Amino acid sequence: MWPPEHERFADRTAAGRMLGTAVAAHLRQLSMAGKRPTGELPPMVLALPRGGVPVGVAVAEGIGADFDLVISRKIGLPWQADHGVGAIAENGPPVFDRSALAAVGLNASDLGPAVQRERVELRRRQERYRGSRPAPDVAGRMVVVVDDGLATGVTARAAVRALQAGKPAHLVFAAPVCAAESVDLLATDVDAVIDMHSPREFHALGLYYRNFAPLTDAHVAELCMRAWGAAKVPAAV
């Protein structure tokens, strides 16, 4: 079922601009309540590649934040890789949807080979997108994790749980559209979830975008280099 036309975004960048307005309002509320960390460092936006990168760049520009990445990879079923039942993120342990595993008669140890494959791909993406740039230091920072949407939420949970080890002062997840059920689950892992739409009947993320073209590694790397003011994109690995 298609969402109402007024709930659809032109593309990821347009959605990011709208989301940035909502994130800015959240930060103002924190400041008014005296809950925003003091100091000179601006907020930090961490985008989930690939789809979250153009959204995150727009959010960072809108709120005057530093921009970087948090890379997370979905872990699929052995016989259906596209069906995500877990995820891993940089420097974090695997996170599994236990109910989904139980439904198909598996446990976490059965997915060991899939976890190792996704760790290899995660490292490849780190090198492709960042090159020699170090992973962001989130200690004491206002951190906003951004994606183009939240469906099952498993990759987002892996990302925010990995970031928690870095002790951010305030951790937010933001996406233009989030399945309401997944918002309820993710809310226990972050200080706030920010979205523009959170439907109870969530069919497909792409329905909420008029242009939902897939992104390539080269496009993601180019957006990152522009955000970081770098002169060129890292060479492909």
Short mmCIF file of C-alpha atoms in Angstrom, two decimals:
data_model
loop_
_atom_site.label_atom_id
_atom_site.label_comp_id
_atom_site.label_asym_id
_atom_site.label_seq_id
_atom_site.Cartn_x
_atom_site.Cartn_y
_atom_site.Cartn_z
CA MET A 1 0.00 0.00 0.00
CA TRP A 2 1.40 3.38 -1.01
CA PRO A 3 1.62 6.06 1.69
CA PRO A 4 -0.23 9.35 1.14
CA GLU A 5 1.56 11.60 -1.35
CA HIS A 6 2.23 14.25 1.31
CA GLU A 7 4.23 11.67 3.31
CA ARG A 8 6.61 10.90 0.43
CA PHE A 9 10.03 12.54 0.04
CA ALA A 10 11.50 13.72 -3.24
CA ASP A 11 14.80 11.96 -2.51
CA ARG A 12 17.19 11.23 0.35
CA THR A 13 18.70 14.71 0.38
CA ALA A 14 15.30 16.41 0.58
CA ALA A 15 14.33 14.02 3.37
CA GLY A 16 17.56 14.86 5.19
CA ARG A 17 16.82 18.57 5.09
CA MET A 18 13.41 18.00 6.65
CA LEU A 19 14.89 15.61 9.21
CA GLY A 20 17.55 18.17 10.08
CA THR A 21 14.82 20.60 11.11
CA ALA A 22 13.38 18.01 13.49
CA VAL A 23 16.82 17.19 14.92
CA ALA A 24 17.53 20.90 15.44
CA ALA A 25 14.26 21.22 17.37
CA HIS A 26 15.29 18.29 19.59
CA LEU A 27 18.65 19.91 20.32
CA ARG A 28 16.94 23.21 21.20
CA GLN A 29 14.67 21.40 23.63
CA LEU A 30 17.68 19.84 25.30
CA SER A 31 19.35 23.25 25.61
CA MET A 32 16.21 24.82 27.09
CA ALA A 33 15.98 21.99 29.60
CA GLY A 34 19.65 22.36 30.50
CA LYS A 35 20.38 18.82 29.31
CA ARG A 36 22.67 19.60 26.40
CA PRO A 37 26.35 18.91 27.16
CA THR A 38 28.46 22.00 27.55
CA GLY A 39 31.66 22.55 25.62
CA GLU A 40 32.83 23.82 22.30
CA LEU A 41 32.37 20.66 20.22
CA PRO A 42 29.40 20.68 17.83
CA PRO A 43 27.01 17.72 17.51
CA MET A 44 28.21 14.75 15.49
CA VAL A 45 26.12 13.11 12.77
CA LEU A 46 27.06 9.51 11.97
CA ALA A 47 25.45 8.16 8.81
CA LEU A 48 24.80 4.51 8.06
CA PRO A 49 26.04 3.68 4.55
CA ARG A 50 24.89 3.44 1.96
CA GLY A 51 21.41 5.01 2.01
CA GLY A 52 21.93 7.02 5.16
CA VAL A 53 24.84 9.02 3.78
CA PRO A 54 22.99 11.64 1.66
CA VAL A 55 20.43 11.96 4.46
CA GLY A 56 23.16 12.38 7.05
CA VAL A 57 25.09 14.93 5.01
CA ALA A 58 21.95 17.07 4.74
CA VAL A 59 21.22 16.73 8.46
CA ALA A 60 24.79 17.68 9.38
CA GLU A 61 24.68 20.73 7.14
CA GLY A 62 21.34 21.77 8.60
CA ILE A 63 22.41 21.63 12.24
CA GLY A 64 26.06 22.63 11.85
CA ALA A 65 27.33 19.23 12.96
CA ASP A 66 30.49 17.28 12.27
CA PHE A 67 29.85 14.45 9.80
CA ASP A 68 31.17 10.92 9.82
CA LEU A 69 30.08 7.31 9.36
CA VAL A 70 29.11 4.34 11.47
CA ILE A 71 29.24 1.24 9.30
CA SER A 72 26.88 -1.63 10.04
CA ARG A 73 26.21 -4.81 8.07
CA LYS A 74 23.12 -6.96 8.04
CA ILE A 75 23.46 -10.68 8.82
CA GLY A 76 21.07 -12.78 6.76
CA LEU A 77 19.79 -16.33 6.92
CA PRO A 78 22.07 -19.03 5.46
CA TRP A 79 19.51 -19.78 2.75
CA GLN A 80 18.20 -16.22 2.28
CA ALA A 81 20.93 -13.62 2.72
CA ASP A 82 18.56 -10.70 2.17
CA HIS A 83 16.43 -11.68 5.16
CA GLY A 84 18.16 -9.88 8.02
CA VAL A 85 18.12 -11.58 11.41
CA GLY A 86 21.14 -9.79 12.86
CA ALA A 87 23.81 -7.19 12.22
CA ILE A 88 27.32 -6.14 13.16
CA ALA A 89 28.85 -2.68 13.40
CA GLU A 90 32.37 -1.33 13.70
CA ASN A 91 34.08 -2.51 16.89
CA GLY A 92 30.83 -4.01 18.11
CA PRO A 93 29.55 -7.55 18.76
CA PRO A 94 26.86 -9.13 16.58
CA VAL A 95 23.30 -8.21 17.46
CA PHE A 96 20.58 -10.75 16.66
CA ASP A 97 16.81 -10.72 16.44
CA ARG A 98 16.26 -13.65 18.79
CA SER A 99 12.59 -14.04 17.97
CA ALA A 100 13.37 -14.16 14.23
CA LEU A 101 16.02 -16.82 14.82
CA ALA A 102 13.69 -18.89 16.97
CA ALA A 103 11.02 -18.72 14.29
CA VAL A 104 13.31 -20.49 11.81
CA GLY A 105 14.91 -22.86 14.32
CA LEU A 106 18.38 -21.27 14.45
CA ASN A 107 20.64 -19.87 17.14
CA ALA A 108 23.42 -17.30 16.95
CA SER A 109 26.17 -19.91 16.57
CA ASP A 110 24.57 -21.17 13.35
CA LEU A 111 25.32 -17.81 11.76
CA GLY A 112 29.05 -17.80 12.48
CA PRO A 113 30.07 -18.07 8.78
CA ALA A 114 27.69 -15.25 7.84
CA VAL A 115 29.11 -13.06 10.61
CA GLN A 116 32.66 -13.60 9.35
CA ARG A 117 31.68 -12.77 5.75
CA GLU A 118 30.02 -9.54 6.85
CA ARG A 119 33.05 -8.56 8.96
CA VAL A 120 35.18 -8.85 5.82
CA GLU A 121 32.74 -6.67 3.89
CA LEU A 122 32.59 -4.19 6.76
CA ARG A 123 36.37 -3.79 6.72
CA ARG A 124 36.30 -3.34 2.95
CA ARG A 125 33.79 -0.53 3.30
CA GLN A 126 35.82 1.11 6.04
CA GLU A 127 38.82 1.24 3.70
CA ARG A 128 36.73 2.30 0.70
CA TYR A 129 34.87 5.13 2.39
CA ARG A 130 37.41 6.39 4.96
CA GLY A 131 40.78 5.42 3.59
CA SER A 132 43.24 6.24 6.38
CA ARG A 133 40.77 8.46 8.23
CA PRO A 134 40.26 7.17 11.81
CA ALA A 135 36.89 6.15 13.17
CA PRO A 136 35.12 9.00 15.00
CA ASP A 137 35.64 9.54 18.73
CA VAL A 138 32.18 9.93 20.25
CA ALA A 139 33.21 10.35 23.90
CA GLY A 140 31.21 13.16 25.50
CA ARG A 141 29.61 14.15 22.19
CA MET A 142 26.04 14.76 21.09
CA VAL A 143 25.72 11.94 18.54
CA VAL A 144 22.97 11.56 15.95
CA VAL A 145 22.93 8.27 14.02
CA VAL A 146 21.17 8.77 10.68
CA ASP A 147 19.74 6.37 8.11
CA ASP A 148 17.27 6.74 5.26
CA GLY A 149 14.74 4.63 7.15
CA LEU A 150 14.16 2.11 9.91
CA ALA A 151 12.53 -1.16 8.88
CA THR A 152 13.44 -4.10 11.14
CA GLY A 153 15.91 -1.92 13.03
CA VAL A 154 18.54 -4.61 13.48
CA THR A 155 21.37 -2.71 11.73
CA ALA A 156 20.52 0.43 13.69
CA ARG A 157 20.60 -1.48 16.98
CA ALA A 158 24.02 -2.93 16.15
CA ALA A 159 25.31 0.55 15.34
CA VAL A 160 24.03 2.30 18.46
CA ARG A 161 25.13 -0.51 20.76
CA ALA A 162 28.65 -0.34 19.32
CA LEU A 163 28.66 3.44 19.82
CA GLN A 164 27.52 3.15 23.43
CA ALA A 165 30.93 1.70 24.30
CA GLY A 166 32.45 5.05 23.26
CA LYS A 167 30.39 6.84 25.94
CA PRO A 168 28.61 9.60 24.00
CA ALA A 169 26.91 12.21 26.15
CA HIS A 170 23.62 11.93 24.23
CA LEU A 171 22.77 9.35 21.58
CA VAL A 172 19.94 9.83 19.08
CA PHE A 173 18.74 7.80 16.13
CA ALA A 174 17.08 9.77 13.32
CA ALA A 175 15.52 8.69 10.03
CA PRO A 176 12.83 10.22 7.82
CA VAL A 177 10.53 7.20 8.17
CA CYS A 178 10.56 4.46 10.79
CA ALA A 179 8.34 1.45 11.30
CA ALA A 180 6.55 2.15 14.57
CA GLU A 181 7.26 -1.30 15.97
CA SER A 182 10.98 -0.88 15.34
CA VAL A 183 10.93 2.55 17.00
CA ASP A 184 9.54 0.92 20.13
CA LEU A 185 12.38 -1.61 20.13
CA LEU A 186 15.18 0.84 19.38
CA ALA A 187 13.98 3.38 21.95
CA THR A 188 15.50 1.30 24.76
CA ASP A 189 19.00 1.71 23.25
CA VAL A 190 19.06 5.48 22.60
CA ASP A 191 18.09 8.70 24.30
CA ALA A 192 15.63 9.59 21.53
CA VAL A 193 14.32 8.43 18.16
CA ILE A 194 13.46 11.21 15.69
CA ASP A 195 11.45 10.66 12.51
CA MET A 196 8.99 12.38 10.22
CA HIS A 197 6.67 9.38 9.83
CA SER A 198 6.31 6.24 11.95
CA PRO A 199 3.59 4.08 10.38
CA ARG A 200 2.20 1.04 12.20
CA GLU A 201 1.66 -0.61 8.81
CA PHE A 202 5.11 -0.46 7.23
CA HIS A 203 5.38 -2.21 3.86
CA ALA A 204 8.56 -0.99 2.14
CA LEU A 205 10.94 1.89 2.73
CA GLY A 206 11.20 2.78 -0.95
CA LEU A 207 7.50 3.64 -1.08
CA TYR A 208 8.24 6.77 0.96
CA TYR A 209 10.63 8.18 -1.67
CA ARG A 210 9.86 9.32 -5.19
CA ASN A 211 13.53 8.77 -6.05
CA PHE A 212 15.00 5.82 -4.15
CA ALA A 213 17.77 4.88 -6.55
CA PRO A 214 20.48 2.60 -5.11
CA LEU A 215 23.79 4.21 -4.19
CA THR A 216 27.20 2.94 -5.25
CA ASP A 217 30.37 2.82 -3.17
CA ALA A 218 31.82 5.55 -5.39
CA HIS A 219 28.85 7.84 -4.73
CA VAL A 220 29.07 7.27 -0.98
CA ALA A 221 32.82 7.93 -0.95
CA GLU A 222 32.37 11.10 -2.99
CA LEU A 223 29.71 12.46 -0.61
CA CYS A 224 31.97 11.70 2.35
CA MET A 225 35.00 13.39 0.83
CA ARG A 226 32.95 16.50 0.07
CA ALA A 227 31.63 16.59 3.63
CA TRP A 228 35.17 16.22 4.97
CA GLY A 229 36.60 18.81 2.58
CA ALA A 230 38.97 16.27 1.08
CA ALA A 231 40.46 16.73 -2.34
CA LYS A 232 39.73 13.32 -3.76
CA VAL A 233 37.87 10.08 -3.21
CA PRO A 234 39.86 7.15 -1.77
CA ALA A 235 40.91 4.64 -4.42
CA ALA A 236 38.69 1.57 -4.76
CA VAL A 237 39.81 -1.48 -2.83
#
